[in-house]
PDB file of C-alpha atoms in Angstrom:
ATOM      1  CA  MET U 141      68.674-229.221 -59.671  1.00 51.00           C
ATOM      2  CA  LYS U 142      69.349-225.718 -61.016  1.00 54.00           C
ATOM      3  CA  HIS U 143      68.684-224.756 -64.647  1.00 52.00           C
ATOM      4  CA  ASP U 144      70.230-221.893 -66.639  1.00 55.00           C
ATOM      5  CA  CYS U 145      66.906-220.967 -68.239  1.00 52.00           C
ATOM      6  CA  PRO U 146      65.514-217.474 -67.692  1.00 53.00           C
ATOM      7  CA  SER U 147      62.428-217.164 -65.569  1.00 52.00           C
ATOM      8  CA  ILE U 148      59.006-216.753 -67.131  1.00 50.00           C
ATOM      9  CA  ALA U 149      58.867-213.180 -65.811  1.00 48.00           C
ATOM     10  CA  ALA U 150      62.161-212.325 -67.554  1.00 49.00           C
ATOM     11  CA  VAL U 151      60.951-213.840 -70.847  1.00 44.00           C
ATOM     12  CA  ILE U 152      57.676-211.887 -70.725  1.00 46.00           C
ATOM     13  CA  LYS U 153      59.509-208.653 -69.850  1.00 51.00           C
ATOM     14  CA  THR U 154      62.017-209.103 -72.731  1.00 49.00           C
ATOM     15  CA  SER U 155      59.323-209.987 -75.245  1.00 49.00           C
ATOM     16  CA  SER U 156      57.279-206.920 -74.274  1.00 49.00           C
ATOM     17  CA  TYR U 157      60.307-204.673 -74.961  1.00 47.00           C
ATOM     18  CA  PHE U 158      60.857-206.430 -78.278  1.00 45.00           C
ATOM     19  CA  SER U 159      57.210-206.109 -79.362  1.00 47.00           C
ATOM     20  CA  SER U 160      57.163-202.415 -78.323  1.00 47.00           C
ATOM     21  CA  SER U 161      60.190-201.730 -80.499  1.00 47.00           C
ATOM     22  CA  LEU U 162      58.518-203.542 -83.376  1.00 45.00           C
ATOM     23  CA  LEU U 163      55.516-201.269 -82.980  1.00 49.00           C
ATOM     24  CA  LEU U 164      57.725-198.152 -82.922  1.00 47.00           C
ATOM     25  CA  ALA U 165      59.972-199.208 -85.812  1.00 48.00           C
ATOM     26  CA  PRO U 166      57.566-198.285 -88.640  1.00 50.00           C
ATOM     27  CA  GLY U 167      57.005-194.850 -87.101  1.00 48.00           C
ATOM     28  CA  LEU U 168      60.726-194.257 -86.673  1.00 42.00           C
ATOM     29  CA  PHE U 169      61.350-195.432 -90.225  1.00 44.00           C
ATOM     30  CA  PHE U 170      58.653-193.053 -91.532  1.00 43.00           C
ATOM     31  CA  PHE U 171      60.153-190.054 -89.676  1.00 41.00           C
ATOM     32  CA  SER U 172      63.692-190.853 -90.822  1.00 47.00           C
ATOM     33  CA  PHE U 173      62.397-191.142 -94.410  1.00 43.00           C
ATOM     34  CA  LEU U 174      60.506-187.856 -94.078  1.00 44.00           C
ATOM     35  CA  PHE U 175      63.479-185.938 -92.655  1.00 45.00           C
ATOM     36  CA  SER U 176      65.971-187.401 -95.110  1.00 47.00           C
ATOM     37  CA  HIS U 177      63.824-186.312 -98.053  1.00 47.00           C
ATOM     38  CA  SER U 178      63.131-182.861 -96.635  1.00 44.00           C
ATOM     39  CA  SER U 179      66.860-182.239 -96.182  1.00 42.00           C
ATOM     40  CA  GLN U 180      67.515-183.365 -99.751  1.00 47.00           C
ATOM     41  CA  ALA U 181      64.828-181.007-100.996  1.00 46.00           C
ATOM     42  CA  GLN U 182      66.541-178.085 -99.270  1.00 50.00           C
ATOM     43  CA  GLY U 183      69.806-178.683-101.196  1.00 52.00           C
ATOM     44  CA  ILE U 184      68.635-177.499-104.617  1.00 50.00           C
ATOM     45  CA  VAL U 185      66.137-174.676-104.407  1.00 57.00           C
ATOM     46  CA  GLU U 186      65.639-174.287-108.138  1.00 63.00           C
ATOM     47  CA  GLY U 187      66.216-176.779-110.913  1.00 66.00           C
ATOM     48  CA  PRO U 188      69.075-176.436-113.388  1.00 75.00           C
ATOM     49  CA  ILE U 189      69.175-173.150-115.287  1.00 76.00           C
ATOM     50  CA  MET U 190      70.328-173.094-118.888  1.00 76.00           C
ATOM     51  CA  LEU U 191      71.346-169.716-120.248  1.00 79.00           C
ATOM     52  CA  THR U 192      70.739-169.544-123.980  1.00 76.00           C
ATOM     53  CA  GLY U 193      71.700-165.969-124.918  1.00 75.00           C
ATOM     54  CA  GLU U 194      74.341-165.381-127.584  1.00 73.00           C
ATOM     55  CA  HIS U 195      76.951-164.190-125.090  1.00 68.00           C
ATOM     56  CA  GLU U 196      76.167-166.896-122.538  1.00 78.00           C
ATOM     57  CA  THR U 197      76.501-169.796-124.976  1.00 78.00           C
ATOM     58  CA  GLY U 198      79.793-168.413-126.310  1.00 84.00           C
ATOM     59  CA  CYS U 199      81.398-167.980-122.888  1.00 86.00           C
ATOM     60  CA  LEU U 200      82.836-170.376-120.354  1.00 88.00           C
ATOM     61  CA  THR U 201      81.373-170.089-116.876  1.00 90.00           C
ATOM     62  CA  GLY U 202      83.790-168.056-114.780  1.00 92.00           C
ATOM     63  CA  GLY U 203      82.254-168.328-111.338  1.00 93.00           C
ATOM     64  CA  ILE U 204      79.589-167.226-108.896  1.00 94.00           C
ATOM     65  CA  SER U 205      79.399-164.382-106.388  1.00 95.00           C
ATOM     66  CA  GLY U 206      80.012-165.260-102.753  1.00 94.00           C
ATOM     67  CA  ASN U 207      76.323-164.877-101.892  1.00 96.00           C
ATOM     68  CA  GLY U 208      75.245-167.054-104.838  1.00 94.00           C
ATOM     69  CA  ARG U 209      73.156-164.359-106.545  1.00 95.00           C
ATOM     70  CA  TYR U 210      75.291-163.712-109.652  1.00 96.00           C
ATOM     71  CA  ILE U 211      77.022-166.039-112.088  1.00 94.00           C
ATOM     72  CA  PHE U 212      79.406-164.850-114.766  1.00 94.00           C
ATOM     73  CA  GLY U 213      81.240-166.154-117.777  1.00 93.00           C
ATOM     74  CA  LEU U 214      83.851-164.937-120.222  1.00 91.00           C
ATOM     75  CA  ASN U 215      85.780-165.529-123.423  1.00 89.00           C
ATOM     76  CA  PRO U 216      88.522-163.376-125.050  1.00 86.00           C
ATOM     77  CA  ASP U 217      85.985-160.994-126.622  1.00 86.00           C
ATOM     78  CA  ASN U 218      82.843-161.022-124.462  1.00 88.00           C
ATOM     79  CA  SER U 219      81.507-161.742-121.015  1.00 92.00           C
ATOM     80  CA  PHE U 220      78.235-161.711-119.105  1.00 93.00           C
ATOM     81  CA  ARG U 221      76.827-161.473-115.599  1.00 95.00           C
ATOM     82  CA  TYR U 222      73.494-163.182-114.868  1.00 94.00           C
ATOM     83  CA  ASP U 223      71.384-162.170-111.856  1.00 95.00           C
ATOM     84  CA  LEU U 224      69.583-165.219-110.454  1.00 93.00           C
ATOM     85  CA  GLU U 225      67.024-163.040-108.630  1.00 94.00           C
ATOM     86  CA  THR U 226      65.962-160.773-111.502  1.00 94.00           C
ATOM     87  CA  LYS U 227      66.723-163.340-114.239  1.00 91.00           C
ATOM     88  CA  GLU U 228      68.527-160.637-116.258  1.00 92.00           C
ATOM     89  CA  SER U 229      71.918-160.604-117.951  1.00 92.00           C
ATOM     90  CA  TYR U 230      74.364-157.731-118.217  1.00 94.00           C
ATOM     91  CA  TYR U 231      76.950-157.544-121.011  1.00 93.00           C
ATOM     92  CA  PRO U 232      79.964-155.216-120.641  1.00 93.00           C
ATOM     93  CA  PRO U 233      81.627-153.675-123.729  1.00 91.00           C
ATOM     94  CA  GLU U 234      83.704-155.970-125.963  1.00 88.00           C
ATOM     95  CA  GLN U 235      87.096-157.025-124.594  1.00 87.00           C
ATOM     96  CA  HIS U 236      85.982-156.166-121.048  1.00 92.00           C
ATOM     97  CA  GLN U 237      86.119-159.546-119.332  1.00 93.00           C
ATOM     98  CA  ILE U 238      84.299-160.044-116.037  1.00 95.00           C
ATOM     99  CA  VAL U 239      86.735-161.944-113.811  1.00 94.00           C
ATOM    100  CA  SER U 240      84.839-161.636-110.519  1.00 95.00           C
ATOM    101  CA  VAL U 241      81.464-160.424-109.232  1.00 96.00           C
ATOM    102  CA  PHE U 242      81.074-158.915-105.775  1.00 94.00           C
ATOM    103  CA  ASP U 243      78.076-159.725-103.583  1.00 95.00           C
ATOM    104  CA  ASN U 244      76.545-156.319-104.409  1.00 94.00           C
ATOM    105  CA  GLY U 245      76.686-157.017-108.168  1.00 96.00           C
ATOM    106  CA  ASP U 246      79.696-154.829-108.993  1.00 95.00           C
ATOM    107  CA  MET U 247      82.011-156.509-111.501  1.00 95.00           C
ATOM    108  CA  LEU U 248      85.802-156.757-111.533  1.00 94.00           C
ATOM    109  CA  ILE U 249      86.881-156.222-115.140  1.00 93.00           C
ATOM    110  CA  PHE U 250      90.016-157.330-116.974  1.00 91.00           C
ATOM    111  CA  VAL U 251      90.500-155.288-120.151  1.00 89.00           C
ATOM    112  CA  VAL U 252      92.334-157.217-122.857  1.00 80.00           C
ATOM    113  CA  LYS U 253      94.401-154.253-124.086  1.00 79.00           C
ATOM    114  CA  GLY U 254      94.213-151.675-121.336  1.00 81.00           C
ATOM    115  CA  ASN U 255      93.668-151.098-117.628  1.00 86.00           C
ATOM    116  CA  GLY U 256      91.199-153.176-115.720  1.00 90.00           C
ATOM    117  CA  GLY U 257      88.752-151.760-113.239  1.00 91.00           C
ATOM    118  CA  VAL U 258      85.256-152.075-111.806  1.00 92.00           C
ATOM    119  CA  ILE U 259      81.818-151.715-113.380  1.00 94.00           C
ATOM    120  CA  THR U 260      79.291-150.743-110.720  1.00 92.00           C
ATOM    121  CA  GLU U 261      75.895-152.425-110.498  1.00 92.00           C
ATOM    122  CA  ALA U 262      74.080-149.159-109.770  1.00 91.00           C
ATOM    123  CA  ASP U 263      74.980-147.270-112.960  1.00 92.00           C
ATOM    124  CA  ASN U 264      77.027-149.725-115.077  1.00 92.00           C
ATOM    125  CA  LYS U 265      79.858-147.174-115.079  1.00 92.00           C
ATOM    126  CA  PHE U 266      83.418-148.420-115.705  1.00 92.00           C
ATOM    127  CA  THR U 267      86.161-146.999-113.500  1.00 90.00           C
ATOM    128  CA  ALA U 268      89.693-147.987-114.541  1.00 90.00           C
ATOM    129  CA  PHE U 269      92.431-148.660-112.007  1.00 87.00           C
ATOM    130  CA  THR U 270      95.647-146.674-112.110  1.00 83.00           C
ATOM    131  CA  SER U 271      98.948-148.288-111.280  1.00 82.00           C
ATOM    132  CA  PRO U 272     100.956-147.153-108.245  1.00 80.00           C
ATOM    133  CA  ASP U 273     104.121-147.301-110.385  1.00 80.00           C
ATOM    134  CA  PRO U 274     104.533-145.331-113.637  1.00 83.00           C
ATOM    135  CA  GLU U 275     107.094-147.930-114.814  1.00 82.00           C
ATOM    136  CA  TYR U 276     104.261-150.496-114.819  1.00 82.00           C
ATOM    137  CA  PRO U 277     101.207-148.496-115.940  1.00 84.00           C
ATOM    138  CA  PHE U 278      98.882-151.330-116.965  1.00 85.00           C
ATOM    139  CA  VAL U 279      96.727-152.977-114.297  1.00 86.00           C
ATOM    140  CA  GLY U 280      95.236-156.435-114.783  1.00 87.00           C
ATOM    141  CA  PRO U 281      92.913-157.362-111.907  1.00 90.00           C
ATOM    142  CA  MET U 282      92.248-161.091-111.610  1.00 88.00           C
ATOM    143  CA  PHE U 283      90.564-162.002-108.292  1.00 89.00           C
ATOM    144  CA  ALA U 284      88.514-160.289-105.582  1.00 90.00           C
ATOM    145  CA  SER U 285      87.027-161.050-102.200  1.00 90.00           C
ATOM    146  CA  ALA U 286      83.239-161.528-102.142  1.00 90.00           C
ATOM    147  CA  ASP U 287      82.696-158.113-100.567  1.00 90.00           C
ATOM    148  CA  GLY U 288      84.949-156.477-103.182  1.00 87.00           C
ATOM    149  CA  LYS U 289      87.208-154.994-100.538  1.00 86.00           C
ATOM    150  CA  TYR U 290      90.366-156.838-101.608  1.00 86.00           C
ATOM    151  CA  ILE U 291      91.485-157.256-105.201  1.00 87.00           C
ATOM    152  CA  CYS U 292      94.644-158.850-106.519  1.00 85.00           C
ATOM    153  CA  GLY U 293      96.123-159.029-109.976  1.00 85.00           C
ATOM    154  CA  ASN U 294      99.172-157.904-111.917  1.00 83.00           C
ATOM    155  CA  VAL U 295     100.771-154.791-113.373  1.00 82.00           C
ATOM    156  CA  ALA U 296     102.860-154.632-116.537  1.00 82.00           C
ATOM    157  CA  LYS U 297     104.958-152.320-118.712  1.00 79.00           C
ATOM    158  CA  GLU U 298     103.046-153.219-121.885  1.00 74.00           C
ATOM    159  CA  LYS U 299      99.385-153.709-122.718  1.00 67.00           C
ATOM    160  CA  GLY U 300      98.489-157.366-122.473  1.00 57.00           C
ATOM    161  CA  GLY U 301     101.710-158.223-120.597  1.00 57.00           C
ATOM    162  CA  PHE U 302     100.270-158.945-117.176  1.00 52.00           C
ATOM    163  CA  LEU U 303     102.830-161.497-116.023  1.00 56.00           C
ATOM    164  CA  HIS U 304     105.386-159.164-114.480  1.00 59.00           C
ATOM    165  CA  SER U 305     104.447-157.995-111.015  1.00 62.00           C
ATOM    166  CA  ASN U 306     101.882-158.905-108.391  1.00 68.00           C
ATOM    167  CA  LEU U 307      99.420-156.380-107.060  1.00 64.00           C
ATOM    168  CA  LEU U 308      97.155-156.231-104.025  1.00 68.00           C
ATOM    169  CA  LEU U 309      94.770-153.380-103.398  1.00 67.00           C
ATOM    170  CA  GLU U 310      91.942-152.364-101.163  1.00 66.00           C
ATOM    171  CA  TYR U 311      89.145-151.142-103.397  1.00 66.00           C
ATOM    172  CA  GLY U 312      88.524-147.465-102.768  1.00 60.00           C
ATOM    173  CA  LYS U 313      92.036-146.941-101.371  1.00 54.00           C
ATOM    174  CA  LYS U 314      95.394-146.407-103.033  1.00 48.00           C
ATOM    175  CA  MET U 315      96.847-149.580-104.521  1.00 47.00           C
ATOM    176  CA  ALA U 316      99.998-151.167-103.167  1.00 45.00           C
ATOM    177  CA  ARG U 317     102.419-153.452-104.928  1.00 44.00           C
ATOM    178  CA  THR U 318     103.332-156.507-102.952  1.00 44.00           C
ATOM    179  CA  SER U 319     106.236-157.643-105.116  1.00 45.00           C
ATOM    180  CA  PHE U 320     108.437-155.984-107.677  1.00 41.00           C
ATOM    181  CA  PRO U 321     110.133-157.483-110.716  1.00 43.00           C
ATOM    182  CA  SER U 322     113.906-157.698-110.526  1.00 40.00           C
TER     183      SER U 322
END
């Protein structure tokens, strides 16, 4: 008479695999725990930073540079740029709003009643943009690529009226309008 029971050899072989995996399980669990916590620790390098300066508390956070070194904020009257490496803030003149920070620390500036431009990190010098069209003399830069090479914004006939025409420029080269008002 034939039985469907496994042989003794098969039972011993299966149980040895099972007991080996039970012996390895705690080690595998420990390594998975270790690696999961080390990867979580790499996510946040530094704890939360709270900026408490007068300008910083009065401004909304505007953004962060592409390389993560600079954060900036703005309101209608003031703005700031904070360097996470040096732990120092920079404050441009009143009504010069930082709207973007390049990876090198240069700042794209929107001027409330005038032409926008760039303030350089090296000397904190403001250089205003000039419009490619005398009919629309006021330049309002709004966004820039992380390397600062490409900047887009608007031009207008009147100060503060930056809703009329789109603008794209390569920083350091002559600006070009990409659309014209009708």
